[in-house]
Coordinates of N, CA, C and O in Angstrom, one line a residue:
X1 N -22.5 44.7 3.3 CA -21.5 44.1 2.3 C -20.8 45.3 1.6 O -21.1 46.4 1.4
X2 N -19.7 44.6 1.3 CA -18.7 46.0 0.7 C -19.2 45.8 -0.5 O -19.4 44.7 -1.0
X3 N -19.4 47.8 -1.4 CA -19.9 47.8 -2.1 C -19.4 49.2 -3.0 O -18.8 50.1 -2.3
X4 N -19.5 49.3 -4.5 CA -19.2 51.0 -4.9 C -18.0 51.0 -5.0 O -17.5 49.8 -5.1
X5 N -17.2 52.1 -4.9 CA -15.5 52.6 -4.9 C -14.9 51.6 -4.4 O -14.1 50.8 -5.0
X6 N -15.3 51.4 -2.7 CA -14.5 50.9 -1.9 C -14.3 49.7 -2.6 O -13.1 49.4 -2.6
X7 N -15.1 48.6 -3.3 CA -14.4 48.0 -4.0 C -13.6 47.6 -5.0 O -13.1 46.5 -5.2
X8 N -13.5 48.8 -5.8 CA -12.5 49.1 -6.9 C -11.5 48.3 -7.2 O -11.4 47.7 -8.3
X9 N -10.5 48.2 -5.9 CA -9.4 47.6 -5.9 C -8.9 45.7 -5.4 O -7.8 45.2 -5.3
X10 N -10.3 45.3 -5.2 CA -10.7 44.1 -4.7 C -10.8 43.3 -5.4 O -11.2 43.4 -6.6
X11 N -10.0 41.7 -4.6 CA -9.5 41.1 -6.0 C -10.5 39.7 -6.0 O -10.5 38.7 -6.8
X12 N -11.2 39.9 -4.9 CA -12.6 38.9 -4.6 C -13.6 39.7 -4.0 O -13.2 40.7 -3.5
X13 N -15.1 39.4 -3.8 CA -16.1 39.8 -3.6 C -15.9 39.3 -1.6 O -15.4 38.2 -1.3
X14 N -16.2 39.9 -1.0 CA -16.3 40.1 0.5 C -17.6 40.1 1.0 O -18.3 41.0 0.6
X15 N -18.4 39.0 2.1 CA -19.3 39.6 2.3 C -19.7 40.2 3.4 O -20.9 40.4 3.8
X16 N -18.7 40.5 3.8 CA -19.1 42.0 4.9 C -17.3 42.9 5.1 O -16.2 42.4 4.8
X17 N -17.4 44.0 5.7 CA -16.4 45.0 5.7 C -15.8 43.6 6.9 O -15.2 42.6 6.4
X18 N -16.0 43.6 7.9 CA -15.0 42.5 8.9 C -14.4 41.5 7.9 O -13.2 41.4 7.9
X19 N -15.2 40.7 6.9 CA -14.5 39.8 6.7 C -12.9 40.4 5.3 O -11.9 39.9 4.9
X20 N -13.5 41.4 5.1 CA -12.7 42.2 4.1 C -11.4 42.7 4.6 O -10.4 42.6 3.9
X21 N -11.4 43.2 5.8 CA -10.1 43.7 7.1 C -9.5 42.9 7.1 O -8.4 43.0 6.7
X22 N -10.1 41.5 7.4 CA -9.3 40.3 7.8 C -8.6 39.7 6.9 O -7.6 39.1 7.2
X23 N -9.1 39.7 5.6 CA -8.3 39.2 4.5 C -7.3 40.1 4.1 O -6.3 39.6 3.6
X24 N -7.4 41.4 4.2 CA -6.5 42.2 4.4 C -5.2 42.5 5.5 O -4.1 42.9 5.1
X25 N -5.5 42.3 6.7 CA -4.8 42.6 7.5 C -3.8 40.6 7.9 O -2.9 40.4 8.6
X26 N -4.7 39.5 6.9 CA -3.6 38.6 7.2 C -2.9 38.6 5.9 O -1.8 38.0 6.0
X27 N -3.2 39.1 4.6 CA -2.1 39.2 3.4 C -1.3 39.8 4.1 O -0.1 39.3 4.0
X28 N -1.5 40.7 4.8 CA 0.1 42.0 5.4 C 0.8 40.7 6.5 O 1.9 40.2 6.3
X29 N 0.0 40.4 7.3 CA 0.7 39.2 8.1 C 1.4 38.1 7.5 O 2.6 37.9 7.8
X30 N 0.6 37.4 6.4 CA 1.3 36.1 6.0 C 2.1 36.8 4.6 O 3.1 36.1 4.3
X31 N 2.0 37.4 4.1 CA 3.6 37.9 3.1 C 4.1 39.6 3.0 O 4.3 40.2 2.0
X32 N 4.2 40.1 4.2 CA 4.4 41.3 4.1 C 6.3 41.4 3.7 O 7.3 41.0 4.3
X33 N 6.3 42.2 2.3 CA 7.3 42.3 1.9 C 8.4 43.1 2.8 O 8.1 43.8 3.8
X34 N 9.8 42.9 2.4 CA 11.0 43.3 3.4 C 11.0 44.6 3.3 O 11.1 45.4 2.4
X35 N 11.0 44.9 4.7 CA 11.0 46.9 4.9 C 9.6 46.6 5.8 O 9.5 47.0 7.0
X36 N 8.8 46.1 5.2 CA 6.9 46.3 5.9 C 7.2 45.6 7.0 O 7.4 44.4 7.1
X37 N 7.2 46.9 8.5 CA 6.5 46.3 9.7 C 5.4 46.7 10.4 O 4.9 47.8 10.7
X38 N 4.9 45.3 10.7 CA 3.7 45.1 11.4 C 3.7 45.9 12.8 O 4.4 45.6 13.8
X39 N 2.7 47.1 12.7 CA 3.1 47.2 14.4 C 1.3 47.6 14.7 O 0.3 47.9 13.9
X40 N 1.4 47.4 16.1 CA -0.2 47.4 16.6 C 0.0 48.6 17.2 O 1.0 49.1 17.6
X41 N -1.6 49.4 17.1 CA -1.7 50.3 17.6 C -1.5 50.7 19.2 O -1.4 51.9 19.5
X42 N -1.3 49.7 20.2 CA -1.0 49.6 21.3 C 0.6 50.0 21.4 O 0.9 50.9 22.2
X43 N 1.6 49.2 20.4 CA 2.9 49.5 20.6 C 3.0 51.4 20.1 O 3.6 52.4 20.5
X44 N 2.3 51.3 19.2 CA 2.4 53.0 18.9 C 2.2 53.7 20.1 O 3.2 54.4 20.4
X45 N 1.3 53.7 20.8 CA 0.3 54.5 21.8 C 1.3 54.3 23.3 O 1.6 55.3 24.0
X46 N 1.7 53.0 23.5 CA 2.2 52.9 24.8 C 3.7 52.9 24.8 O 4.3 53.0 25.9
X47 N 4.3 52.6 23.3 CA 5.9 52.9 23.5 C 6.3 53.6 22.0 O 7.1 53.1 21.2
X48 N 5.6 54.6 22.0 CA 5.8 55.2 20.6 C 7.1 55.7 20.8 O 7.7 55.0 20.1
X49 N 7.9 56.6 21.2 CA 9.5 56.6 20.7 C 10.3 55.4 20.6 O 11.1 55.1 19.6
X50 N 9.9 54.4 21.9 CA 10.7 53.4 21.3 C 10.5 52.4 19.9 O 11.3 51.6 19.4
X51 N 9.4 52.6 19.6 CA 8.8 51.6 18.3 C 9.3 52.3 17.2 O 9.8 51.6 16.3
X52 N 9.3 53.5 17.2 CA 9.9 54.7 16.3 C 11.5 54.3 16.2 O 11.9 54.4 15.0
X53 N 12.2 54.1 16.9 CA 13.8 54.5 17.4 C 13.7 52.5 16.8 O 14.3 52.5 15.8
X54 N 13.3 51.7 17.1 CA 13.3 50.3 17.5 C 13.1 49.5 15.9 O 14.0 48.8 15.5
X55 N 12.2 49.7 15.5 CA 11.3 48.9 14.7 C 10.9 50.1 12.9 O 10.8 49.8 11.7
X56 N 10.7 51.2 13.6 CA 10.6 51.7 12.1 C 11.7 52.6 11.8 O 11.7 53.1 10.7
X57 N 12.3 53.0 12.4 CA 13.7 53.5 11.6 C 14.9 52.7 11.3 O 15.8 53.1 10.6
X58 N 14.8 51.6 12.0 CA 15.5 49.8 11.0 C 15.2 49.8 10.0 O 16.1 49.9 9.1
X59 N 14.0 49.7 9.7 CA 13.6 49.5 8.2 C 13.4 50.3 7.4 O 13.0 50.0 6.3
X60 N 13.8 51.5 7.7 CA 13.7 53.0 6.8 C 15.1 53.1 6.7 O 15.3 54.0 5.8
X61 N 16.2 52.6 7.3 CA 18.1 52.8 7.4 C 18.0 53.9 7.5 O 18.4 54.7 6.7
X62 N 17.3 54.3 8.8 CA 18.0 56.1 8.8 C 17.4 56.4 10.2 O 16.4 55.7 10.5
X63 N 17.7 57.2 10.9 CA 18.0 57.7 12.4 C 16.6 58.8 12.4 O 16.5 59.8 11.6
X64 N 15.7 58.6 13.2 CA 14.5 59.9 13.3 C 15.3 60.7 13.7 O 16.3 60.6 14.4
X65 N 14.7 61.6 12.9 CA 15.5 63.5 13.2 C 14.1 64.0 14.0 O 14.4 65.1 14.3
X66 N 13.1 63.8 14.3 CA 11.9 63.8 14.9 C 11.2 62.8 15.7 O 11.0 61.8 15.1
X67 N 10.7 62.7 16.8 CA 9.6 62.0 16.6 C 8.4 62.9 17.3 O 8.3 63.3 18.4
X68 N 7.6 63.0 16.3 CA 6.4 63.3 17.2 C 5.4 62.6 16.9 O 5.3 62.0 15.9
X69 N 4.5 62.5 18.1 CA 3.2 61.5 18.0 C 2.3 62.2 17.6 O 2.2 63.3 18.2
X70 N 1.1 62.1 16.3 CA 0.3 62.4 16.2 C -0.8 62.8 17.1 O -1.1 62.0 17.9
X71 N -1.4 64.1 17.0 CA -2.8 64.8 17.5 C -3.5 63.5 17.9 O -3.2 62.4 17.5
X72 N -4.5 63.8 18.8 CA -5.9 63.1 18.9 C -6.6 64.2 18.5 O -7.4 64.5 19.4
X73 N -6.7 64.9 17.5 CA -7.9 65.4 16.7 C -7.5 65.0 15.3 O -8.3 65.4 14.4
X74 N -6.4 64.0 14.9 CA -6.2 63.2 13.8 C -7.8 62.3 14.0 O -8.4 61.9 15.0
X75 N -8.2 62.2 12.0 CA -9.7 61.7 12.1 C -9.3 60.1 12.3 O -10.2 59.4 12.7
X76 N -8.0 59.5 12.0 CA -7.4 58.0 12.6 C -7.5 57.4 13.2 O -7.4 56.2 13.1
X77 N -7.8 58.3 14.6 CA -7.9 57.8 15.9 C -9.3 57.8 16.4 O -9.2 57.3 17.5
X78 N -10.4 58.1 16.1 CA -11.7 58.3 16.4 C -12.2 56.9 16.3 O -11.8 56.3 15.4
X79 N -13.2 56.4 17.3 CA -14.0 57.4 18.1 C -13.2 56.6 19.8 O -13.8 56.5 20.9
X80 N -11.6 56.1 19.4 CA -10.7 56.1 20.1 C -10.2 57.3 21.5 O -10.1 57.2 22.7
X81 N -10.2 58.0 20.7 CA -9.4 59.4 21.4 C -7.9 58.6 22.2 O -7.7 58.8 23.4
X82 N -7.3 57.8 21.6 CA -5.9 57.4 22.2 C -6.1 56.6 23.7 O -5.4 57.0 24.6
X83 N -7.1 55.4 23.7 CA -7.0 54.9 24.7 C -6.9 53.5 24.4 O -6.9 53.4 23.2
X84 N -6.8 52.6 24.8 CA -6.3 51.2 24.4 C -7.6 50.3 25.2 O -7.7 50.4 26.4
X85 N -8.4 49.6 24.7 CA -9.5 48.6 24.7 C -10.8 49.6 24.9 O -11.8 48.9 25.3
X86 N -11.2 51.0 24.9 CA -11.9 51.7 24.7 C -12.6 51.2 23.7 O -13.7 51.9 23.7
X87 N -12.7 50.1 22.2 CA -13.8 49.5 21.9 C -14.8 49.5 22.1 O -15.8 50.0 21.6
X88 N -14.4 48.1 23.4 CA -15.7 47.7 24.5 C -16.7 48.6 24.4 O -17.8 48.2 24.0
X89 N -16.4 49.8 24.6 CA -17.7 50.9 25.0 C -18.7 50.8 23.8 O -20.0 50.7 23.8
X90 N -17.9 50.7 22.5 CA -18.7 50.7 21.2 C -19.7 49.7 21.0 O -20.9 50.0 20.9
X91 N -19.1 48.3 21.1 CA -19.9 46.8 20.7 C -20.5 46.4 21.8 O -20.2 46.3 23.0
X92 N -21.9 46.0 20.9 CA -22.5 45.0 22.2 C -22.3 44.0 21.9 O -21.8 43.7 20.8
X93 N -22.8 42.9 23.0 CA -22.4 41.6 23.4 C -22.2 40.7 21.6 O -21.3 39.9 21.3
X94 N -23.2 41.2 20.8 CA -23.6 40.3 19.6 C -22.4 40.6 18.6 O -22.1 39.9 17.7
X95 N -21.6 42.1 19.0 CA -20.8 42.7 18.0 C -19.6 41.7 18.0 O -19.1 41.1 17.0
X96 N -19.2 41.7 19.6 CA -18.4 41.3 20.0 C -18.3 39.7 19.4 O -17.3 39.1 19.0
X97 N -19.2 39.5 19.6 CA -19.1 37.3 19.1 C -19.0 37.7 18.0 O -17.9 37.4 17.6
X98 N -19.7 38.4 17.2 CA -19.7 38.4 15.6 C -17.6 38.7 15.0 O -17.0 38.2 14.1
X99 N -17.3 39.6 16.0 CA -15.8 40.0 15.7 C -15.0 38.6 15.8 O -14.3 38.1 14.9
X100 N -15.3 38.1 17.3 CA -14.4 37.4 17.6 C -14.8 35.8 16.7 O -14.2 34.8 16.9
X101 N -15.7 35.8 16.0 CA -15.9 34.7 15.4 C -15.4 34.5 14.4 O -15.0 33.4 14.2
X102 N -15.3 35.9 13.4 CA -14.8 35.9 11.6 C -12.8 36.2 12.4 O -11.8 35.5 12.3
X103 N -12.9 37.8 13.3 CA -11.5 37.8 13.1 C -10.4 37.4 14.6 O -9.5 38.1 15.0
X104 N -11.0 35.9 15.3 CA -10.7 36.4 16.5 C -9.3 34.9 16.2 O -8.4 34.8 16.9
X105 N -9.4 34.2 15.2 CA -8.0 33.4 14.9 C -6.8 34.5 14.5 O -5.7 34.2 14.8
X106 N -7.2 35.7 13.9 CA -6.0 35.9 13.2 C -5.4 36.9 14.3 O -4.2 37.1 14.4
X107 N -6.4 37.7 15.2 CA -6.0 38.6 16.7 C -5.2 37.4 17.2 O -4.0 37.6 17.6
X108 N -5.6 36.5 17.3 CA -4.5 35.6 18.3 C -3.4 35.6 18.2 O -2.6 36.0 19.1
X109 N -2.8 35.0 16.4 CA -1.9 35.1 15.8 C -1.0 36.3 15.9 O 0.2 36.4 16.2
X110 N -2.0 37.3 15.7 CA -1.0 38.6 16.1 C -0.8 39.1 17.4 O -0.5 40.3 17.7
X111 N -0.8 38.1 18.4 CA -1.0 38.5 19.7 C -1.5 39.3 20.5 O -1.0 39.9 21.4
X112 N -2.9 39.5 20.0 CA -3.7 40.6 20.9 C -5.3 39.4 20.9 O -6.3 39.7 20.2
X113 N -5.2 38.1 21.7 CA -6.4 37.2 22.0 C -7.3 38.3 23.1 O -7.2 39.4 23.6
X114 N -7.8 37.5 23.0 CA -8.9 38.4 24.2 C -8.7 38.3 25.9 O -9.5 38.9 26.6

């Protein structure tokens, strides 16, 4: 259960870190203010200039004078290292139902179902 600091800024009690993401990551879904885009780590990783050129320099009104893609020794990407469904390796079977049970309506929504 989320607990200490991390809850500081929390505006209900959570009872576990999954169900806390989720209430998190569908406020950004269901009222993300104008300028905020949603983008999945997939679109970064597999079309990152175009997502950059496409989707977040619209919303910033202004032209990348750069793009570079962050390091895979950024601590963001762990225990990833920049591969896409590389999860799997992490959860077992029980992780997995437990995920897809609390956050596997709102992955749909965002189009990444199983």
């Amino acid at each position: 259960a989320p607990e200490g600091r991390l809850t500081r800024y929390q505006t209900r009690r959570h009872e576990t870190m999954l169900d806390r993401w989720v209430e998190h990551v569908r406020g950004w879904a269901d009222g993300a203010p104008e300028g905020v885009v949603l983008l999945s780590y997939e679109e970064l990783l597999e079309k990152h200039e175009r997502t950059v050129r496409e989707r977040i320099a619209p919303a910033l009104g202004q032209e990348p004078t750069t793009i570079a893609r962050p390091g895979l020794d950024a601590p963001s990407v762990r225990p990833w290292v920049g591969k896409v469904g590389n999860w799997r390796g992490y959860f077992e079977p029980e992780d997995e139902a437990l995920f897809e049970s609390v956050a596997g309506p709102l992955m749909e929504r965002l189009g990444h179902g199983a």
